[in-house]
Amino acid sequence: MSICTCFFFPVSAPISHLEISYENVDNPDESSKRDVTVHWKPLGVREMKGEVLGYTITMSKEGENIKISVNASANTTSHVLQGLEKYASYNIQVVTFNSAGSSPPSSLTILDLAQAPSEPLQVSAVAIDKDSILLRWKPPEYPRGSITEYRIYWRSSSSELSLDGSTQELLYEVEGLEEYVLYEFYVQAYTAVGGGGRSQAVFQYTKEGVPSGPPKHIQIMSVDKEPSSLQVTWQPPCSDDRNGIIRGYILHFCEAENMSTSVSCRDNSTLTQNVSAVVTTQLVSDEVTTQLENLKPFTPYIIWLAAYTGVGVPGPNSTMTWNRTAQGTPSAPLEVFVTSQSSTEVGLEWQEPWRLNGIIKEYRVNYKSDNHDGSYSSDQTRIVLKELLGYTNYTIKVQACTSAVTAPCGDFSSEIYAKTLIGVPGKPILQV
């Protein structure tokens, strides 16, 4: 195992205890002897206050005042004490040191093998709620006396190993845990003289809970080629707020009221769409996207979201965000009628389309007779057609156009008919 050595001038000796443990190993030479491997977890840079120079292990046999100390190099995390008596207990202290001094000593007792029980067997863990896990186990194979209690230890990736409690039963419920967090558990048996070895580690997640934070970084984009759609992207809640695996999102949306005053839904009508986290498209990192369809062109929509886990209950809503769909195709202009006539001109007016679906960029007016046709454009709802033929019937229709990317111009209005007045005749054609 490599040790990170960060060099700086120490301000003091190491400030924390080492986390230490031990394991018994059979001595290959004498059956009445044993070897004991002492393990420790190196301190972090902050706790060390300087470069690790080494470790000192001090051992004394219980009932005796003689102490033996040995040093271990800085790049080790264990040391083997050889030839200890199987049926004697030993007190051990381990310190680490830098150039300014040593850490506080960490102590443990290596128990007499004739008294210490072996480790509990077949430890299992089952999540029973979002904040509790039930442990079960079987007694040690070698109790070496009457088991007085079992002690339960646990830790998560963000916490140190700690004692939760004890019991005389073969099951124990650990409570007060965090939602959907992976925990590591150990069980240790005790007799009247002390504790034996810890069980093998068992790992289990607590159950999922309801997200405690909303989705974030919501963006709404219009789709130029699809004026009835909006593309919505967002990121899941922060990791600490998910409380489980995000299975999907409840997307709320509505037509917006007058956006110049406040963000509110028109007629208090809100629609929802269930967006599965499985089918959403991954864009960058864990950003997700979906597309709302069948919306009204050139219409403002308000959107907000809530995430849910396997529990199925949505968490808090995100902030409201809004955008407008792209411009689309307008409907036909309404009520085209003639306002004036002469022998060469026809004045027209009309009403704007019922569905604008954008900002009207222009109106196109087509006219046609048996031997004369043409077109005009106007940005107003009125126009005068000029240079027409006198005393001639014309068929006229009007079309509205927006700045839509696809199909900017809509249907023509219903045709109307107009006839120019009688004009001044031309010069007679002389025939000789």
Coordinates of C-alpha atoms in Angstrom, one line a residue:
M1 CA 0.0 0.0 0.0
S2 CA 1.5 3.4 -1.0
I3 CA 1.6 6.2 1.5
C4 CA 1.0 9.8 0.2
T5 CA 3.8 11.9 1.6
C6 CA 3.1 15.6 1.3
F7 CA 6.1 17.7 2.5
F8 CA 5.6 20.8 4.6
F9 CA 7.0 22.1 7.9
P10 CA 5.0 20.5 10.7
V11 CA 3.3 22.9 13.1
S12 CA 2.8 20.2 15.8
A13 CA 2.9 16.5 16.4
P14 CA 0.1 14.4 14.8
I15 CA -3.2 15.2 16.4
S16 CA -5.3 12.0 15.9
H17 CA -5.3 8.4 17.0
L18 CA -4.5 5.6 14.6
E19 CA -7.3 3.1 13.8
I20 CA -5.7 -0.3 14.8
S21 CA -6.7 -3.9 14.7
Y22 CA -5.0 -7.3 14.9
E23 CA -5.3 -10.9 13.7
N24 CA -3.8 -14.1 15.1
V25 CA -1.7 -16.3 12.8
D26 CA -0.4 -19.8 13.7
N27 CA 3.3 -20.0 14.5
P28 CA 4.9 -22.5 12.1
D29 CA 7.5 -23.6 14.6
E30 CA 5.7 -24.0 18.0
S31 CA 2.1 -25.1 18.5
S32 CA 2.0 -23.3 21.9
K33 CA 3.0 -20.0 20.2
R34 CA 1.2 -17.6 17.8
D35 CA 2.2 -14.7 15.6
V36 CA 0.0 -11.6 15.8
T37 CA -0.3 -9.1 12.9
V38 CA -1.1 -5.6 14.1
H39 CA -2.7 -3.4 11.4
W40 CA -3.2 0.4 11.3
K41 CA -4.8 2.9 9.0
P42 CA -2.5 5.8 8.1
L43 CA -3.5 9.3 9.1
G44 CA -4.5 11.8 6.5
V45 CA -2.2 14.8 5.7
R46 CA -4.1 17.2 8.0
E47 CA -4.0 14.8 11.0
M48 CA -0.2 14.0 10.4
K49 CA 0.8 17.7 10.4
G50 CA 3.9 16.7 8.4
E51 CA 5.7 13.9 6.7
V52 CA 5.3 10.4 8.1
L53 CA 8.6 9.2 9.5
G54 CA 7.5 5.9 10.9
Y55 CA 5.5 4.0 13.5
T56 CA 6.3 2.6 16.9
I57 CA 4.6 -0.5 18.3
T58 CA 4.9 -1.1 22.1
M59 CA 3.9 -4.4 23.6
S60 CA 3.7 -5.6 27.2
K61 CA 2.4 -9.0 28.5
E62 CA -0.5 -8.6 30.8
G63 CA 0.5 -8.7 34.5
E64 CA 4.1 -7.8 33.7
N65 CA 5.8 -4.4 33.6
I66 CA 8.3 -5.2 30.9
K67 CA 7.6 -3.2 27.7
I68 CA 9.1 -4.0 24.3
S69 CA 9.1 -1.4 21.5
V70 CA 9.7 -1.9 17.8
N71 CA 9.7 0.6 14.9
A72 CA 8.1 0.2 11.5
S73 CA 8.9 2.1 8.4
A74 CA 6.7 4.9 7.1
N75 CA 5.5 3.0 4.0
T76 CA 4.0 0.0 6.0
T77 CA 0.5 -0.4 7.5
S78 CA 1.1 -3.6 9.6
H79 CA 3.7 -5.3 11.7
V80 CA 4.0 -9.0 12.8
L81 CA 4.7 -9.7 16.4
Q82 CA 6.2 -13.2 16.4
G83 CA 6.3 -15.9 19.0
L84 CA 3.6 -14.7 21.4
E85 CA 2.1 -17.1 23.9
K86 CA -1.3 -18.4 22.9
Y87 CA -2.7 -18.5 26.4
A88 CA -1.5 -15.0 27.5
S89 CA -3.0 -11.6 26.8
Y90 CA -0.9 -8.6 25.6
N91 CA -1.4 -4.9 25.7
I92 CA -0.4 -3.1 22.5
Q93 CA 0.1 0.6 21.8
V94 CA 0.8 2.1 18.3
V95 CA 1.8 5.7 17.5
T96 CA 3.0 7.4 14.3
F97 CA 5.4 10.2 14.4
N98 CA 6.8 13.1 12.3
S99 CA 9.7 15.4 13.0
A100 CA 7.7 17.3 15.6
G101 CA 6.6 14.4 17.7
S102 CA 4.3 11.4 18.1
S103 CA 0.5 11.0 17.8
P104 CA -1.6 10.0 20.8
P105 CA -1.2 6.3 21.5
S106 CA -3.9 3.9 20.1
S107 CA -4.3 0.9 22.4
L108 CA -5.8 -2.6 22.1
T109 CA -5.6 -5.9 24.0
I110 CA -4.5 -9.1 22.3
L111 CA -6.7 -11.6 24.1
D112 CA -5.8 -15.0 25.5
L113 CA -6.9 -17.5 22.8
A114 CA -8.2 -19.7 25.5
Q115 CA -10.7 -17.0 26.6
A116 CA -11.6 -15.0 23.4
P117 CA -14.5 -16.4 21.3
S118 CA -14.2 -16.8 17.6
E119 CA -16.1 -14.5 15.3
P120 CA -19.9 -14.7 14.8
L121 CA -20.9 -16.6 11.6
Q122 CA -23.2 -16.0 8.6
V123 CA -23.9 -12.3 9.3
S124 CA -26.7 -11.0 7.0
A125 CA -28.2 -7.6 6.6
V126 CA -31.7 -6.6 5.3
A127 CA -33.0 -3.1 4.7
I128 CA -36.3 -2.8 6.4
D129 CA -36.8 1.0 6.0
K130 CA -35.2 4.0 4.6
D131 CA -33.3 4.6 7.9
S132 CA -32.9 1.1 9.4
I133 CA -31.2 -2.2 8.6
L134 CA -31.8 -5.6 10.4
L135 CA -28.7 -7.8 11.1
R136 CA -28.9 -11.5 11.8
W137 CA -26.0 -14.0 12.6
K138 CA -25.1 -17.3 14.1
P139 CA -23.0 -17.9 17.3
P140 CA -19.2 -18.3 17.0
E141 CA -18.0 -21.8 16.2
Y142 CA -15.7 -21.6 19.2
P143 CA -17.4 -19.6 22.0
R144 CA -14.8 -20.5 24.6
G145 CA -17.2 -19.7 27.3
S146 CA -20.6 -18.1 27.8
I147 CA -21.4 -15.3 25.3
T148 CA -22.4 -12.3 27.3
E149 CA -23.2 -10.0 24.4
Y150 CA -22.7 -9.2 20.8
R151 CA -21.5 -5.7 19.8
I152 CA -22.5 -4.2 16.5
Y153 CA -20.2 -1.8 14.5
W154 CA -21.0 0.1 11.3
R155 CA -19.7 2.7 9.0
S156 CA -20.4 4.4 5.7
S157 CA -18.1 5.8 3.1
S158 CA -18.3 9.2 4.9
S159 CA -18.0 8.1 8.5
E160 CA -15.6 6.2 10.8
L161 CA -16.3 2.8 12.2
S162 CA -18.4 3.2 15.3
L163 CA -20.2 1.1 17.9
D164 CA -23.9 1.2 17.5
G165 CA -25.0 -1.0 20.5
S166 CA -25.1 -4.5 21.9
T167 CA -27.5 -7.3 22.3
Q168 CA -27.7 -10.9 23.7
E169 CA -29.9 -11.9 20.8
L170 CA -28.9 -13.2 17.4
L171 CA -30.4 -10.2 15.6
Y172 CA -30.2 -6.4 15.9
E173 CA -31.8 -3.4 14.2
V174 CA -29.6 -0.5 13.4
E175 CA -31.7 2.7 13.3
G176 CA -31.2 6.3 12.5
L177 CA -29.3 5.7 9.3
E178 CA -29.5 7.9 6.2
E179 CA -31.7 7.2 3.2
Y180 CA -30.2 5.0 0.4
V181 CA -26.7 4.9 1.8
L182 CA -24.4 1.8 1.6
Y183 CA -23.3 0.7 5.1
E184 CA -20.7 -1.8 6.3
F185 CA -21.4 -3.9 9.4
Y186 CA -19.4 -6.1 11.8
V187 CA -20.5 -8.2 14.7
Q188 CA -18.2 -9.1 17.6
A189 CA -18.9 -11.7 20.4
Y190 CA -18.0 -11.1 24.0
T191 CA -17.5 -13.3 27.0
A192 CA -16.8 -12.3 30.6
V193 CA -13.1 -11.7 29.8
G194 CA -13.5 -9.7 26.6
G195 CA -14.3 -9.6 22.9
G196 CA -13.2 -12.0 20.2
G197 CA -12.6 -11.5 16.6
R198 CA -15.0 -9.4 14.4
S199 CA -17.2 -11.1 11.9
Q200 CA -16.7 -10.8 8.2
A201 CA -18.0 -7.5 6.9
V202 CA -21.5 -7.4 5.4
F203 CA -22.7 -4.5 3.2
Q204 CA -26.3 -3.2 2.7
Y205 CA -28.1 -0.2 1.4
T206 CA -30.9 1.4 3.3
K207 CA -34.1 1.7 1.4
E208 CA -34.8 4.5 -1.0
G209 CA -36.6 7.6 0.1
V210 CA -38.2 10.6 -1.5
P211 CA -35.8 13.0 -3.1
S212 CA -35.2 16.0 -0.8
G213 CA -34.1 18.3 -3.6
P214 CA -35.5 19.4 -7.0
P215 CA -34.1 18.9 -10.5
K216 CA -31.7 21.7 -11.4
H217 CA -30.4 23.7 -14.3
I218 CA -33.7 23.5 -16.3
Q219 CA -33.5 24.9 -19.9
I220 CA -36.3 25.2 -22.4
M221 CA -35.6 25.5 -26.1
S222 CA -37.9 26.1 -29.0
V223 CA -37.6 23.8 -32.0
D224 CA -37.5 25.9 -35.2
K225 CA -38.6 23.1 -37.5
E226 CA -41.3 21.9 -35.1
P227 CA -43.3 24.9 -33.9
S228 CA -45.6 22.6 -31.8
S229 CA -42.7 21.3 -29.7
L230 CA -40.4 22.4 -26.9
Q231 CA -37.2 20.6 -25.9
V232 CA -36.6 20.5 -22.1
T233 CA -33.2 19.7 -20.6
W234 CA -32.2 19.4 -16.9
Q235 CA -30.0 17.7 -14.4
P236 CA -31.1 15.4 -11.6
P237 CA -31.1 16.6 -8.0
C238 CA -27.7 16.9 -6.2
S239 CA -26.4 13.5 -5.2
D240 CA -27.0 14.1 -1.5
D241 CA -30.6 15.0 -2.2
R242 CA -31.5 12.0 -4.4
N243 CA -32.1 9.5 -1.5
G244 CA -32.2 6.6 -4.0
I245 CA -32.0 5.9 -7.7
I246 CA -33.9 8.5 -9.7
R247 CA -36.5 6.5 -11.7
G248 CA -38.2 9.4 -13.5
Y249 CA -39.6 12.9 -13.3
I250 CA -43.0 14.4 -13.2
L251 CA -43.0 17.3 -15.7
H252 CA -45.7 20.0 -15.2
F253 CA -46.5 22.5 -17.9
C254 CA -49.1 25.0 -18.8
E255 CA -49.8 27.9 -21.1
A256 CA -48.4 31.1 -19.6
E257 CA -50.5 34.1 -18.8
N258 CA -49.3 37.6 -19.7
M259 CA -45.5 37.2 -19.2
S260 CA -45.0 41.0 -18.8
T261 CA -46.5 40.9 -15.3
S262 CA -45.8 37.5 -13.6
V263 CA -45.2 33.9 -14.3
S264 CA -48.6 32.2 -13.9
C265 CA -50.7 29.6 -15.7
R266 CA -53.6 30.7 -18.0
D267 CA -56.9 29.6 -16.6
N268 CA -55.0 27.7 -13.8
S269 CA -54.9 24.7 -16.2
T270 CA -51.8 22.5 -15.7
L271 CA -50.9 19.4 -17.6
T272 CA -48.4 16.7 -16.5
Q273 CA -46.1 14.2 -18.3
N274 CA -44.3 11.3 -16.7
V275 CA -40.7 11.2 -18.0
S276 CA -38.9 7.9 -17.3
A277 CA -35.3 8.3 -16.4
V278 CA -34.6 5.2 -18.5
V279 CA -35.8 6.6 -21.8
T280 CA -34.6 10.2 -21.5
T281 CA -31.7 11.0 -23.8
Q282 CA -28.3 11.5 -22.2
L283 CA -26.7 14.8 -23.5
V284 CA -23.7 15.6 -21.4
S285 CA -22.7 14.1 -18.1
D286 CA -26.0 13.3 -16.3
E287 CA -28.0 15.9 -18.1
V288 CA -31.3 14.6 -19.5
T289 CA -33.7 15.8 -22.1
T290 CA -37.2 15.2 -23.3
Q291 CA -39.5 16.9 -25.9
L292 CA -43.0 18.2 -25.3
E293 CA -45.3 17.6 -28.4
N294 CA -48.6 18.9 -29.6
L295 CA -48.2 22.4 -28.2
K296 CA -49.6 25.6 -29.7
P297 CA -47.1 27.4 -32.0
F298 CA -45.7 30.7 -30.8
T299 CA -47.1 30.3 -27.4
P300 CA -45.3 30.8 -24.0
Y301 CA -45.3 27.7 -21.7
I302 CA -44.2 27.5 -18.1
I303 CA -42.5 24.2 -17.1
W304 CA -41.4 22.8 -13.7
L305 CA -40.3 19.3 -12.6
A306 CA -40.1 17.0 -9.6
A307 CA -38.0 13.8 -9.4
Y308 CA -39.0 10.5 -7.9
T309 CA -37.2 7.3 -6.8
G310 CA -38.5 3.7 -6.4
V311 CA -40.8 5.0 -3.6
G312 CA -42.8 6.7 -6.3
V313 CA -43.5 9.9 -4.4
P314 CA -42.2 13.0 -6.2
G315 CA -39.8 15.3 -4.3
P316 CA -40.0 19.1 -4.2
N317 CA -40.7 21.0 -7.4
S318 CA -38.0 22.9 -9.3
T319 CA -38.4 26.6 -9.9
M320 CA -40.7 27.6 -12.8
T321 CA -39.0 28.2 -16.2
W322 CA -40.7 29.4 -19.4
N323 CA -40.1 29.8 -23.1
R324 CA -42.1 30.2 -26.2
T325 CA -42.6 27.7 -29.0
A326 CA -41.3 28.7 -32.5
Q327 CA -43.4 30.5 -35.1
G328 CA -45.6 28.4 -37.1
T329 CA -48.0 28.5 -40.1
P330 CA -50.9 31.1 -39.7
S331 CA -54.5 30.3 -40.6
A332 CA -56.2 32.1 -43.5
P333 CA -57.1 35.8 -43.2
L334 CA -60.7 36.5 -42.5
E335 CA -63.5 38.6 -44.1
V336 CA -61.8 39.9 -47.2
F337 CA -63.9 42.7 -48.7
V338 CA -63.7 45.4 -51.3
T339 CA -63.5 49.0 -50.0
S340 CA -63.2 50.9 -53.3
Q341 CA -63.3 50.5 -57.0
S342 CA -62.3 52.3 -60.1
S343 CA -61.6 51.4 -63.7
T344 CA -58.0 50.5 -62.9
E345 CA -57.9 49.9 -59.1
V346 CA -59.6 47.8 -56.4
G347 CA -59.2 48.6 -52.7
L348 CA -59.3 45.7 -50.2
E349 CA -59.3 45.1 -46.5
W350 CA -59.4 42.0 -44.3
Q351 CA -59.0 40.8 -40.8
E352 CA -56.0 39.1 -39.5
P353 CA -56.0 35.3 -39.1
W354 CA -57.8 33.7 -36.2
R355 CA -54.6 31.8 -35.4
L356 CA -51.6 34.0 -35.9
N357 CA -49.1 31.3 -34.8
G358 CA -46.4 34.0 -34.9
I359 CA -45.8 37.6 -36.0
I360 CA -47.3 38.3 -39.4
K361 CA -44.5 39.3 -41.6
E362 CA -46.6 40.0 -44.7
Y363 CA -49.8 39.4 -46.5
R364 CA -49.8 38.1 -50.1
V365 CA -52.7 39.1 -52.4
N366 CA -53.3 37.1 -55.6
Y367 CA -55.7 38.3 -58.3
K368 CA -56.7 36.8 -61.6
S369 CA -59.0 37.5 -64.5
D370 CA -59.4 35.7 -67.8
N371 CA -56.5 37.5 -69.4
H372 CA -54.7 39.3 -66.5
D373 CA -53.3 38.1 -63.2
G374 CA -50.7 39.2 -60.6
S375 CA -49.8 39.5 -56.9
Y376 CA -49.1 42.1 -54.4
S377 CA -47.7 42.0 -50.8
S378 CA -48.5 44.2 -47.8
D379 CA -47.6 44.4 -44.1
Q380 CA -51.0 45.9 -43.4
T381 CA -54.5 44.4 -43.5
R382 CA -55.4 46.6 -46.5
I383 CA -54.1 47.2 -50.0
V384 CA -55.0 48.9 -53.3
L385 CA -54.5 46.8 -56.4
K386 CA -53.5 49.0 -59.3
E387 CA -53.0 48.9 -63.0
L388 CA -56.0 46.6 -63.5
L389 CA -58.1 46.3 -66.7
G390 CA -61.3 48.3 -66.8
Y391 CA -64.7 46.6 -66.7
T392 CA -63.1 43.2 -65.8
N393 CA -64.0 40.5 -63.3
Y394 CA -61.2 39.5 -60.9
T395 CA -61.0 36.6 -58.5
I396 CA -59.0 37.7 -55.4
K397 CA -57.6 35.8 -52.4
V398 CA -55.3 36.7 -49.5
Q399 CA -52.6 34.7 -47.7
A400 CA -50.7 35.4 -44.4
C401 CA -47.0 34.7 -43.8
T402 CA -44.9 34.5 -40.6
S403 CA -41.1 34.0 -40.2
A404 CA -41.5 30.3 -39.6
V405 CA -38.7 28.1 -40.8
T406 CA -41.0 25.6 -42.4
A407 CA -44.3 26.5 -44.2
P408 CA -44.2 30.2 -43.2
C409 CA -47.4 31.0 -45.3
G410 CA -50.8 29.6 -44.5
D411 CA -53.9 28.8 -46.5
F412 CA -55.5 31.4 -48.7
S413 CA -58.7 33.1 -47.7
S414 CA -62.0 32.3 -49.4
E415 CA -62.0 33.8 -52.9
I416 CA -64.0 37.0 -53.5
Y417 CA -65.0 38.6 -56.7
A418 CA -64.6 42.2 -57.8
K419 CA -65.2 44.0 -61.1
T420 CA -63.5 47.2 -62.1
L421 CA -65.6 50.1 -63.4
I422 CA -66.1 51.1 -67.0
G423 CA -63.1 53.1 -68.1
V424 CA -62.3 55.5 -70.9
P425 CA -62.2 53.7 -74.2
G426 CA -59.0 53.7 -76.2
K427 CA -58.4 55.3 -79.6
P428 CA -60.5 54.0 -82.4
I429 CA -58.7 51.8 -84.9
L430 CA -59.0 53.2 -88.3
Q431 CA -59.5 50.9 -91.3
V432 CA -58.9 52.1 -94.8

